[in-house]
């Protein structure tokens, strides 16, 4: 005789987000960097932002840091994303 | 009234051993054998708390994952829980799914904490949860299974698997099971749940994102201040070696040391105030332990292990002999907060909502 057993996982899938449109060029754009606040992001993001401006024609680089590195980005940062053309984010571990 | 169908996908397995291999192969275990979650066993858990299978216990907001009673019951059965244990599991999840607990952050962090569950009130005795010998480990069936149910639920319902959502560098053994009951019968102190606002005589759970317990020893004094100074020193050590930021701290005080502190008239609130004053370091002390690079110009800044005296969660637990105690540090200071909820309360209500006349 067999045993009937049940799936313990969350079979319901969360709503999928839509992919943002891709940029054709970085020239003249505003690029936002969102750091999780850890040390490892600081030097790397600063350097990368400088490269984007110097070598790829980015007009403006904005650096923002989350107030809690283990929580989603603060609302004021998320709201600000609308004024950027693209976002670079990452963790500093 | 017709019973609602369980909505989870079901599978047929040949026997008990086949069930083990099936669940392990699916990645649905913590590495240990599980109890096959049959319909009768899952329904018994749900019937015990009077919840329909589709009742949403809460939502993990970062990944928009709902947690239903049915999924909690399946994982609780797998963990070895009996129906009488399930109310504690449900209450613990309600607490974990409050915003201040920061469930996604605490379970995905490289910091590797576990969810500590502390049980208070009459339900402890009804389910055989012991706060005596070996309180922080395998003291009894109830705490072992309830703690394991929390971890299996995280693994299966929220994908908190090592290398998946769980990015822990090390983790600690409490991630198998981390549940204790307060020894309310052998102390004059107010139970933790009551200290945190649950009415007297009502059962409760308190959850905290916790590091491993760190055991200390001081059996050479009868001065409460000296005993508690050892606890403060442990907190200071953790601030130096692990995280400098203050938050909740669990202080477990077994009978031998507890009797001395109680006899001197100290309450739990007194202990919290003492440790709030004594468990603090200057940032410059990081320089003593190899972290001088991040002291910068803030060497004189003072950091307190508790963000306020009331954040000290004193728990009477442990065997009757031995001048030991334990401090359980928070995952990362005040970024997460311990949450206490009553057991068996209406699941549609926010446990933090205040009653207004």
CSV table of C-alpha atoms in Angstrom, one decimal:
chain,number,residue,atom,x,y,z
A,1,UNK,CA,0.0,0.0,0.0
A,2,UNK,CA,1.4,3.4,-1.0
A,3,UNK,CA,1.5,6.6,1.1
A,4,UNK,CA,0.1,9.8,-0.2
A,5,UNK,CA,2.2,12.8,0.8
A,6,UNK,CA,2.2,16.5,0.1
A,7,UNK,CA,4.4,19.1,-1.4
A,8,UNK,CA,5.8,21.4,1.4
A,9,UNK,CA,7.0,24.2,-0.9
A,10,UNK,CA,5.2,27.4,-1.8
A,11,UNK,CA,3.8,26.4,-5.1
A,12,UNK,CA,2.3,29.9,-5.7
A,13,UNK,CA,4.5,32.2,-7.7
A,14,UNK,CA,4.8,35.9,-7.0
A,15,UNK,CA,3.8,38.3,-9.7
A,16,UNK,CA,6.6,38.7,-12.2
A,17,UNK,CA,8.1,42.1,-12.7
A,18,UNK,CA,8.5,43.6,-16.2
A,19,UNK,CA,12.0,44.1,-17.5
A,20,UNK,CA,13.0,47.8,-17.9
A,21,UNK,CA,13.7,48.9,-21.5
A,22,UNK,CA,17.4,48.5,-22.4
A,23,UNK,CA,19.5,51.6,-23.1
A,24,UNK,CA,20.9,51.9,-26.6
A,25,UNK,CA,23.6,54.3,-25.5
A,26,UNK,CA,24.9,55.6,-22.2
A,27,UNK,CA,25.8,58.9,-23.7
A,28,UNK,CA,24.1,61.8,-21.8
A,29,UNK,CA,22.4,59.6,-19.3
A,30,UNK,CA,22.0,59.7,-15.6
A,31,UNK,CA,23.1,56.5,-13.9
A,32,UNK,CA,22.2,55.7,-10.3
A,33,UNK,CA,24.3,53.5,-8.0
A,34,UNK,CA,22.6,51.9,-5.0
A,35,UNK,CA,25.0,50.5,-2.5
A,36,UNK,CA,23.8,48.2,0.3
A,37,UNK,CA,26.1,50.2,2.6
A,38,UNK,CA,29.0,47.8,3.0
A,39,UNK,CA,32.6,48.9,2.7
A,40,UNK,CA,33.2,46.8,-0.5
A,41,UNK,CA,30.8,48.9,-2.6
A,42,UNK,CA,32.4,52.3,-1.9
A,43,UNK,CA,35.6,52.2,-3.8
A,44,UNK,CA,34.3,50.0,-6.5
A,45,UNK,CA,31.2,52.0,-7.2
A,46,UNK,CA,33.1,55.2,-7.1
A,47,UNK,CA,35.6,53.9,-9.6
A,48,UNK,CA,32.9,52.4,-11.9
A,49,UNK,CA,30.9,55.7,-11.8
A,50,UNK,CA,34.1,57.5,-12.8
A,51,UNK,CA,34.7,55.1,-15.7
A,52,UNK,CA,31.1,55.6,-17.0
A,53,UNK,CA,31.6,59.4,-17.0
A,54,UNK,CA,35.1,59.4,-18.5
A,55,UNK,CA,34.8,56.6,-21.0
A,56,UNK,CA,31.1,56.2,-21.9
A,57,UNK,CA,29.7,59.7,-22.0
A,58,UNK,CA,27.5,59.4,-18.9
A,59,UNK,CA,26.3,62.9,-18.0
A,60,UNK,CA,25.6,62.3,-14.3
A,61,UNK,CA,26.3,59.6,-11.7
A,62,UNK,CA,24.2,59.5,-8.5
A,63,UNK,CA,25.4,57.5,-5.5
A,64,UNK,CA,22.8,56.3,-2.9
A,65,UNK,CA,23.3,54.1,0.1
A,66,UNK,CA,20.5,52.0,1.7
A,67,UNK,CA,19.9,52.6,5.3
A,68,UNK,CA,19.8,48.9,6.1
A,69,UNK,CA,21.9,46.6,4.0
A,70,UNK,CA,19.5,43.7,4.6
A,71,UNK,CA,16.3,45.4,3.7
A,72,UNK,CA,14.9,46.7,0.4
A,73,UNK,CA,16.0,50.1,-0.7
A,74,UNK,CA,14.4,53.0,1.2
A,75,UNK,CA,11.3,54.5,-0.4
A,76,UNK,CA,13.0,57.8,-1.2
A,77,UNK,CA,15.7,56.0,-3.1
A,78,UNK,CA,13.1,53.9,-5.0
A,79,UNK,CA,11.2,57.0,-5.8
A,80,UNK,CA,14.3,58.7,-7.1
A,81,UNK,CA,15.0,55.8,-9.6
A,82,UNK,CA,12.3,57.3,-11.9
A,83,UNK,CA,14.7,60.2,-12.7
A,84,UNK,CA,17.5,57.9,-13.6
A,85,UNK,CA,18.1,56.1,-17.0
A,86,UNK,CA,19.6,53.0,-15.4
A,87,UNK,CA,20.6,51.6,-12.0
A,88,UNK,CA,23.6,49.7,-10.9
A,89,UNK,CA,23.2,47.9,-7.6
A,90,UNK,CA,25.2,45.3,-5.7
A,91,UNK,CA,26.4,44.0,-2.4
A,92,UNK,CA,29.6,44.8,-0.8
A,93,UNK,CA,30.6,41.4,0.7
B,1,UNK,CA,-19.6,21.7,7.0
B,2,UNK,CA,-17.6,20.2,4.1
B,3,UNK,CA,-13.9,20.1,4.7
B,4,UNK,CA,-11.8,22.2,2.3
B,5,UNK,CA,-9.5,20.2,0.1
B,6,UNK,CA,-5.8,20.5,0.7
B,7,UNK,CA,-4.4,22.4,-2.3
B,8,UNK,CA,-0.8,21.2,-2.3
B,9,UNK,CA,0.3,18.8,-4.9
B,10,UNK,CA,0.4,15.3,-3.7
B,11,UNK,CA,2.6,12.3,-4.5
B,12,UNK,CA,2.4,8.6,-4.0
B,13,UNK,CA,5.4,6.9,-2.4
B,14,UNK,CA,5.8,3.2,-1.7
B,15,UNK,CA,6.7,3.3,2.0
B,16,UNK,CA,8.4,5.2,4.8
B,17,UNK,CA,11.9,4.7,3.4
B,18,UNK,CA,10.8,5.7,-0.1
B,19,UNK,CA,9.3,8.9,1.4
B,20,UNK,CA,12.7,9.8,2.9
B,21,UNK,CA,14.5,9.4,-0.4
B,22,UNK,CA,11.8,11.3,-2.2
B,23,UNK,CA,11.9,14.3,0.1
B,24,UNK,CA,15.7,14.3,0.2
B,25,UNK,CA,15.9,14.1,-3.6
B,26,UNK,CA,13.5,17.0,-3.9
B,27,UNK,CA,15.7,19.1,-1.6
B,28,UNK,CA,12.8,19.4,0.9
B,29,UNK,CA,14.6,18.5,4.1
B,30,UNK,CA,17.3,19.8,6.4
B,31,UNK,CA,19.3,16.7,5.8
B,32,UNK,CA,17.6,14.7,8.6
B,33,UNK,CA,14.8,12.2,8.1
B,34,UNK,CA,11.2,13.6,8.0
B,35,UNK,CA,7.8,12.3,9.0
B,36,UNK,CA,5.8,11.9,5.8
B,37,UNK,CA,3.1,14.5,5.7
B,38,UNK,CA,0.0,12.5,5.1
B,39,UNK,CA,-3.5,14.1,4.7
B,40,UNK,CA,-4.6,12.8,8.1
B,41,UNK,CA,-1.6,14.2,9.9
B,42,UNK,CA,-1.8,17.6,8.1
B,43,UNK,CA,-5.5,17.9,8.8
B,44,UNK,CA,-5.0,17.0,12.4
B,45,UNK,CA,-2.7,20.0,12.8
B,46,UNK,CA,-5.1,22.3,11.0
B,47,UNK,CA,-8.1,21.1,13.0
B,48,UNK,CA,-6.2,21.6,16.2
B,49,UNK,CA,-6.0,25.3,15.6
B,50,UNK,CA,-9.3,25.7,13.8
B,51,UNK,CA,-7.7,27.1,10.6
B,52,UNK,CA,-8.8,26.3,7.1
B,53,UNK,CA,-5.9,25.2,4.8
B,54,UNK,CA,-6.0,28.4,2.7
B,55,UNK,CA,-5.8,30.8,5.7
B,56,UNK,CA,-2.9,33.2,5.0
B,57,UNK,CA,-0.9,33.5,8.2
B,58,UNK,CA,1.2,36.3,6.8
B,59,UNK,CA,3.1,37.5,3.8
B,60,UNK,CA,6.9,37.9,3.4
B,61,UNK,CA,6.7,41.3,1.8
B,62,UNK,CA,10.1,41.5,0.0
B,63,UNK,CA,9.5,38.5,-2.2
B,64,UNK,CA,5.7,38.7,-2.0
B,65,UNK,CA,5.4,35.2,-0.7
B,66,UNK,CA,2.3,34.2,1.2
B,67,UNK,CA,2.5,31.7,4.0
B,68,UNK,CA,-0.6,29.6,4.4
B,69,UNK,CA,-1.7,27.4,7.3
B,70,UNK,CA,-1.6,24.3,5.0
B,71,UNK,CA,2.0,24.8,4.1
B,72,UNK,CA,3.0,25.4,7.7
B,73,UNK,CA,1.1,22.2,8.8
B,74,UNK,CA,2.9,20.1,6.1
B,75,UNK,CA,6.3,21.3,7.3
B,76,UNK,CA,5.4,20.9,10.9
B,77,UNK,CA,4.3,17.3,10.4
B,78,UNK,CA,7.6,16.7,8.5
B,79,UNK,CA,9.5,18.2,11.5
B,80,UNK,CA,7.9,15.7,13.8
B,81,UNK,CA,5.3,18.0,15.3
B,82,UNK,CA,2.1,16.7,16.9
B,83,UNK,CA,-1.1,18.7,16.5
B,84,UNK,CA,-0.6,20.1,20.0
B,85,UNK,CA,2.7,21.7,18.9
B,86,UNK,CA,1.2,23.4,15.9
B,87,UNK,CA,-0.3,26.5,17.7
B,88,UNK,CA,3.2,27.4,18.7
B,89,UNK,CA,4.5,27.1,15.1
B,90,UNK,CA,1.6,29.3,13.8
B,91,UNK,CA,2.2,31.9,16.4
B,92,UNK,CA,6.0,31.9,15.8
B,93,UNK,CA,5.4,32.5,12.1
B,94,UNK,CA,2.9,35.3,12.7
B,95,UNK,CA,5.7,37.0,14.8
B,96,UNK,CA,8.3,36.3,12.1
B,97,UNK,CA,6.1,37.9,9.4
B,98,UNK,CA,5.8,41.2,11.2
B,99,UNK,CA,7.7,44.0,9.5
B,100,UNK,CA,10.1,44.7,12.4
B,101,UNK,CA,11.4,41.1,12.4
B,102,UNK,CA,12.8,41.7,8.9
B,103,UNK,CA,12.3,38.1,7.9
B,104,UNK,CA,13.9,38.2,4.4
B,105,UNK,CA,17.0,40.1,5.7
B,106,UNK,CA,17.5,37.9,8.6
B,107,UNK,CA,17.2,34.6,6.7
B,108,UNK,CA,19.1,35.6,3.6
B,109,UNK,CA,22.1,37.4,5.3
B,110,UNK,CA,25.6,36.2,5.2
B,111,UNK,CA,25.5,36.7,9.0
B,112,UNK,CA,24.0,33.3,9.4
B,113,UNK,CA,21.6,33.7,12.3
B,114,UNK,CA,18.7,31.4,13.2
B,115,UNK,CA,15.2,32.1,14.5
B,116,UNK,CA,15.1,31.6,18.2
B,117,UNK,CA,11.7,30.7,19.6
B,118,UNK,CA,11.0,31.2,23.3
B,119,UNK,CA,7.7,29.7,24.7
B,120,UNK,CA,5.9,31.1,27.7
B,121,UNK,CA,2.7,30.3,29.4
B,122,UNK,CA,0.5,27.3,30.2
B,123,UNK,CA,1.0,25.7,26.8
B,124,UNK,CA,4.6,24.8,27.8
B,125,UNK,CA,3.3,22.2,30.3
B,126,UNK,CA,0.5,21.0,28.0
B,127,UNK,CA,3.0,20.1,25.3
B,128,UNK,CA,5.9,19.0,27.5
B,129,UNK,CA,8.3,21.8,26.6
B,130,UNK,CA,11.0,21.8,29.2
B,131,UNK,CA,13.0,24.7,30.5
B,132,UNK,CA,15.2,22.5,32.6
B,133,UNK,CA,18.2,20.3,31.8
B,134,UNK,CA,19.9,21.0,28.5
B,135,UNK,CA,17.4,23.9,27.9
B,136,UNK,CA,19.3,25.3,24.9
B,137,UNK,CA,19.6,21.9,23.2
B,138,UNK,CA,17.6,18.6,22.9
B,139,UNK,CA,15.7,19.1,26.1
B,140,UNK,CA,12.5,17.6,25.0
B,141,UNK,CA,10.4,16.6,22.0
B,142,UNK,CA,8.2,19.7,21.8
B,143,UNK,CA,10.9,22.3,21.5
B,144,UNK,CA,13.0,20.1,19.2
B,145,UNK,CA,10.2,19.6,16.8
B,146,UNK,CA,8.8,23.2,16.9
B,147,UNK,CA,12.2,24.7,16.3
B,148,UNK,CA,12.7,22.3,13.4
B,149,UNK,CA,9.3,23.1,12.0
B,150,UNK,CA,10.4,26.8,11.8
B,151,UNK,CA,13.5,25.9,9.8
B,152,UNK,CA,11.8,23.4,7.5
B,153,UNK,CA,9.1,26.1,6.8
B,154,UNK,CA,11.8,28.6,5.9
B,155,UNK,CA,13.5,26.1,3.6
B,156,UNK,CA,10.4,24.9,1.8
B,157,UNK,CA,8.0,27.8,1.9
B,158,UNK,CA,10.4,30.7,1.4
B,159,UNK,CA,13.3,28.9,-0.4
B,160,UNK,CA,15.7,29.7,2.4
B,161,UNK,CA,18.1,27.0,1.3
B,162,UNK,CA,21.9,27.2,1.7
B,163,UNK,CA,23.3,28.8,-1.4
B,164,UNK,CA,19.8,29.9,-2.5
B,165,UNK,CA,18.0,32.6,-0.5
B,166,UNK,CA,20.1,31.5,2.6
B,167,UNK,CA,23.5,33.1,1.9
B,168,UNK,CA,25.0,32.3,5.4
B,169,UNK,CA,28.7,32.2,5.4
B,170,UNK,CA,28.8,29.8,8.4
B,171,UNK,CA,25.4,29.5,10.1
B,172,UNK,CA,25.2,27.7,13.4
B,173,UNK,CA,23.6,24.6,14.9
B,174,UNK,CA,20.5,26.5,15.9
B,175,UNK,CA,19.5,26.5,12.3
B,176,UNK,CA,18.4,22.9,12.8
B,177,UNK,CA,16.2,23.8,15.7
B,178,UNK,CA,16.3,26.7,18.2
B,179,UNK,CA,13.5,26.7,20.6
B,180,UNK,CA,13.4,27.0,24.4
B,181,UNK,CA,10.7,27.2,27.1
B,182,UNK,CA,11.1,29.4,30.1
B,183,UNK,CA,11.1,27.6,33.5
B,184,UNK,CA,8.3,29.7,34.9
B,185,UNK,CA,7.6,27.3,37.8
B,186,UNK,CA,11.0,27.6,39.4
B,187,UNK,CA,11.5,31.3,39.4
B,188,UNK,CA,10.0,34.4,41.1
B,189,UNK,CA,10.6,36.4,38.0
B,190,UNK,CA,7.8,37.6,35.6
B,191,UNK,CA,7.7,35.4,32.5
B,192,UNK,CA,9.2,36.9,29.4
B,193,UNK,CA,5.9,37.0,27.5
B,194,UNK,CA,4.2,38.9,30.3
B,195,UNK,CA,7.2,41.3,30.5
B,196,UNK,CA,6.6,42.0,26.8
B,197,UNK,CA,2.9,42.8,27.2
B,198,UNK,CA,1.1,39.5,27.0
B,199,UNK,CA,-1.6,39.1,29.7
B,200,UNK,CA,-0.7,37.0,32.7
B,201,UNK,CA,-1.7,33.4,32.1
B,202,UNK,CA,-1.8,33.7,28.3
B,203,UNK,CA,0.7,31.6,26.4
B,204,UNK,CA,3.0,33.3,24.0
B,205,UNK,CA,6.0,33.0,21.7
B,206,UNK,CA,8.9,35.4,21.3
B,207,UNK,CA,11.0,35.1,18.2
B,208,UNK,CA,14.4,36.7,17.7
B,209,UNK,CA,16.9,36.5,14.9
B,210,UNK,CA,19.8,35.1,16.9
B,211,UNK,CA,23.3,34.1,16.8
B,212,UNK,CA,24.6,30.9,18.6
B,213,UNK,CA,24.4,30.9,22.4
B,214,UNK,CA,27.6,31.8,24.1
B,215,UNK,CA,28.1,30.1,27.5
B,216,UNK,CA,29.7,31.7,30.4
B,217,UNK,CA,30.6,30.6,34.0
B,218,UNK,CA,30.9,32.4,37.3
B,219,UNK,CA,30.3,30.2,40.3
B,220,UNK,CA,32.6,32.0,42.6
B,221,UNK,CA,30.5,34.9,44.0
B,222,UNK,CA,27.2,35.6,45.6
B,223,UNK,CA,27.1,39.2,44.5
B,224,UNK,CA,24.5,39.8,41.7
B,225,UNK,CA,26.6,42.6,40.3
B,226,UNK,CA,29.6,40.3,39.8
B,227,UNK,CA,27.5,37.6,38.2
B,228,UNK,CA,25.9,40.0,35.9
B,229,UNK,CA,29.3,41.6,35.1
B,230,UNK,CA,30.3,38.3,33.5
B,231,UNK,CA,27.2,38.5,31.3
B,232,UNK,CA,28.1,42.1,30.4
B,233,UNK,CA,31.6,41.1,29.6
B,234,UNK,CA,30.3,38.4,27.2
B,235,UNK,CA,28.2,41.1,25.5
B,236,UNK,CA,31.1,43.4,25.2
B,237,UNK,CA,33.2,40.6,23.8
B,238,UNK,CA,30.6,40.0,21.1
B,239,UNK,CA,30.5,43.7,20.3
B,240,UNK,CA,34.3,43.6,19.8
B,241,UNK,CA,34.5,40.4,17.9
B,242,UNK,CA,31.2,40.3,16.1
B,243,UNK,CA,28.8,43.3,15.8
B,244,UNK,CA,29.2,46.5,17.8
B,245,UNK,CA,25.6,47.6,17.3
B,246,UNK,CA,23.0,47.3,20.0
B,247,UNK,CA,19.6,45.6,19.9
B,248,UNK,CA,17.9,42.8,21.7
B,249,UNK,CA,20.0,40.4,23.7
B,250,UNK,CA,18.7,37.1,25.3
B,251,UNK,CA,20.2,36.4,28.7
B,252,UNK,CA,19.5,32.8,29.9
B,253,UNK,CA,20.0,32.4,33.6
B,254,UNK,CA,19.8,28.8,35.0
B,255,UNK,CA,18.8,28.1,38.6
B,256,UNK,CA,22.1,28.2,40.4
B,257,UNK,CA,22.9,31.8,39.4
B,258,UNK,CA,19.2,32.7,39.3
B,259,UNK,CA,18.7,31.8,42.9
B,260,UNK,CA,21.4,34.2,44.0
B,261,UNK,CA,20.2,37.1,41.9
B,262,UNK,CA,16.5,36.6,42.9
B,263,UNK,CA,17.4,36.3,46.6
B,264,UNK,CA,19.1,39.7,46.4
B,265,UNK,CA,15.8,41.1,45.2
B,266,UNK,CA,16.8,41.8,41.6
B,267,UNK,CA,14.0,41.7,39.0
B,268,UNK,CA,14.4,41.1,35.2
B,269,UNK,CA,14.0,44.8,34.8
B,270,UNK,CA,16.9,45.4,37.2
B,271,UNK,CA,19.0,43.0,35.2
B,272,UNK,CA,18.2,44.9,32.0
B,273,UNK,CA,19.1,48.2,33.5
B,274,UNK,CA,22.4,46.9,34.9
B,275,UNK,CA,23.4,45.3,31.6
B,276,UNK,CA,22.4,48.4,29.6
B,277,UNK,CA,24.9,50.4,31.8
B,278,UNK,CA,27.7,47.9,31.8
B,279,UNK,CA,27.6,46.3,28.3
B,280,UNK,CA,29.0,49.0,26.2
B,281,UNK,CA,32.3,49.7,24.4
B,282,UNK,CA,34.1,52.5,22.7
B,283,UNK,CA,34.7,52.1,18.9
B,284,UNK,CA,38.4,52.4,19.6
B,285,UNK,CA,38.3,48.9,21.2
B,286,UNK,CA,37.9,47.6,17.7
B,287,UNK,CA,41.6,48.5,17.3
B,288,UNK,CA,42.4,45.9,20.0
B,289,UNK,CA,40.9,43.0,18.0
B,290,UNK,CA,42.3,43.7,14.6
B,291,UNK,CA,39.6,46.0,13.3
B,292,UNK,CA,41.5,49.2,13.6
B,293,UNK,CA,40.8,50.0,9.9
B,294,UNK,CA,37.2,50.9,10.6
B,295,UNK,CA,37.7,52.9,13.8
B,296,UNK,CA,38.5,56.1,11.9
B,297,UNK,CA,37.9,59.3,13.8
B,298,UNK,CA,35.1,57.9,15.9
B,299,UNK,CA,37.2,56.1,18.5
B,300,UNK,CA,35.5,57.8,21.4
B,301,UNK,CA,32.0,56.9,20.2
B,302,UNK,CA,30.2,54.6,22.7
B,303,UNK,CA,28.1,51.7,21.6
B,304,UNK,CA,25.7,49.9,23.9
B,305,UNK,CA,24.9,46.2,23.4
B,306,UNK,CA,21.2,46.9,24.2
B,307,UNK,CA,19.4,49.6,22.3
B,308,UNK,CA,17.4,50.1,25.5
B,309,UNK,CA,17.2,48.3,28.9
B,310,UNK,CA,13.9,46.7,27.9
B,311,UNK,CA,15.5,45.0,25.0
B,312,UNK,CA,17.2,42.6,27.4
B,313,UNK,CA,15.2,39.4,27.2
B,314,UNK,CA,15.9,37.6,30.4
B,315,UNK,CA,14.9,33.9,30.4
B,316,UNK,CA,14.9,31.6,33.4
B,317,UNK,CA,16.0,28.3,32.0
B,318,UNK,CA,18.5,25.6,32.4
B,319,UNK,CA,19.3,22.6,34.7
B,320,UNK,CA,19.4,23.0,38.5
B,321,UNK,CA,23.1,22.8,39.0
B,322,UNK,CA,26.0,24.7,37.5
B,323,UNK,CA,27.1,28.3,37.7
B,324,UNK,CA,26.6,28.8,34.0
B,325,UNK,CA,24.6,31.2,31.9
B,326,UNK,CA,24.3,32.2,28.3
B,327,UNK,CA,24.1,35.3,26.2
B,328,UNK,CA,22.4,35.1,22.8
B,329,UNK,CA,23.3,38.1,20.6
B,330,UNK,CA,21.1,39.5,17.9
B,331,UNK,CA,21.9,38.9,14.3
B,332,UNK,CA,22.8,42.6,13.6
B,333,UNK,CA,21.9,45.0,16.4
B,334,UNK,CA,18.6,46.8,16.1
B,335,UNK,CA,18.1,46.1,12.4
B,336,UNK,CA,15.8,43.3,13.5
B,337,UNK,CA,13.7,43.3,16.6
B,338,UNK,CA,12.4,40.5,18.8
B,339,UNK,CA,8.7,40.0,18.4
B,340,UNK,CA,6.3,38.5,20.9
B,341,UNK,CA,2.7,37.4,20.1
B,342,UNK,CA,0.1,35.5,22.1
B,343,UNK,CA,-0.6,31.9,21.0
B,344,UNK,CA,-4.0,31.2,19.7
B,345,UNK,CA,-5.0,34.8,19.1
B,346,UNK,CA,-7.2,35.7,16.1
B,347,UNK,CA,-5.0,35.4,13.0
B,348,UNK,CA,-6.6,38.2,11.2
B,349,UNK,CA,-5.4,40.8,13.7
B,350,UNK,CA,-2.2,42.7,13.8
B,351,UNK,CA,-0.5,41.5,17.0
B,352,UNK,CA,1.0,45.0,17.5
B,353,UNK,CA,-2.3,46.8,17.2
B,354,UNK,CA,-3.2,48.6,20.4
B,355,UNK,CA,-6.6,48.2,21.9
B,356,UNK,CA,-8.6,51.5,21.9
B,357,UNK,CA,-11.6,52.0,24.2
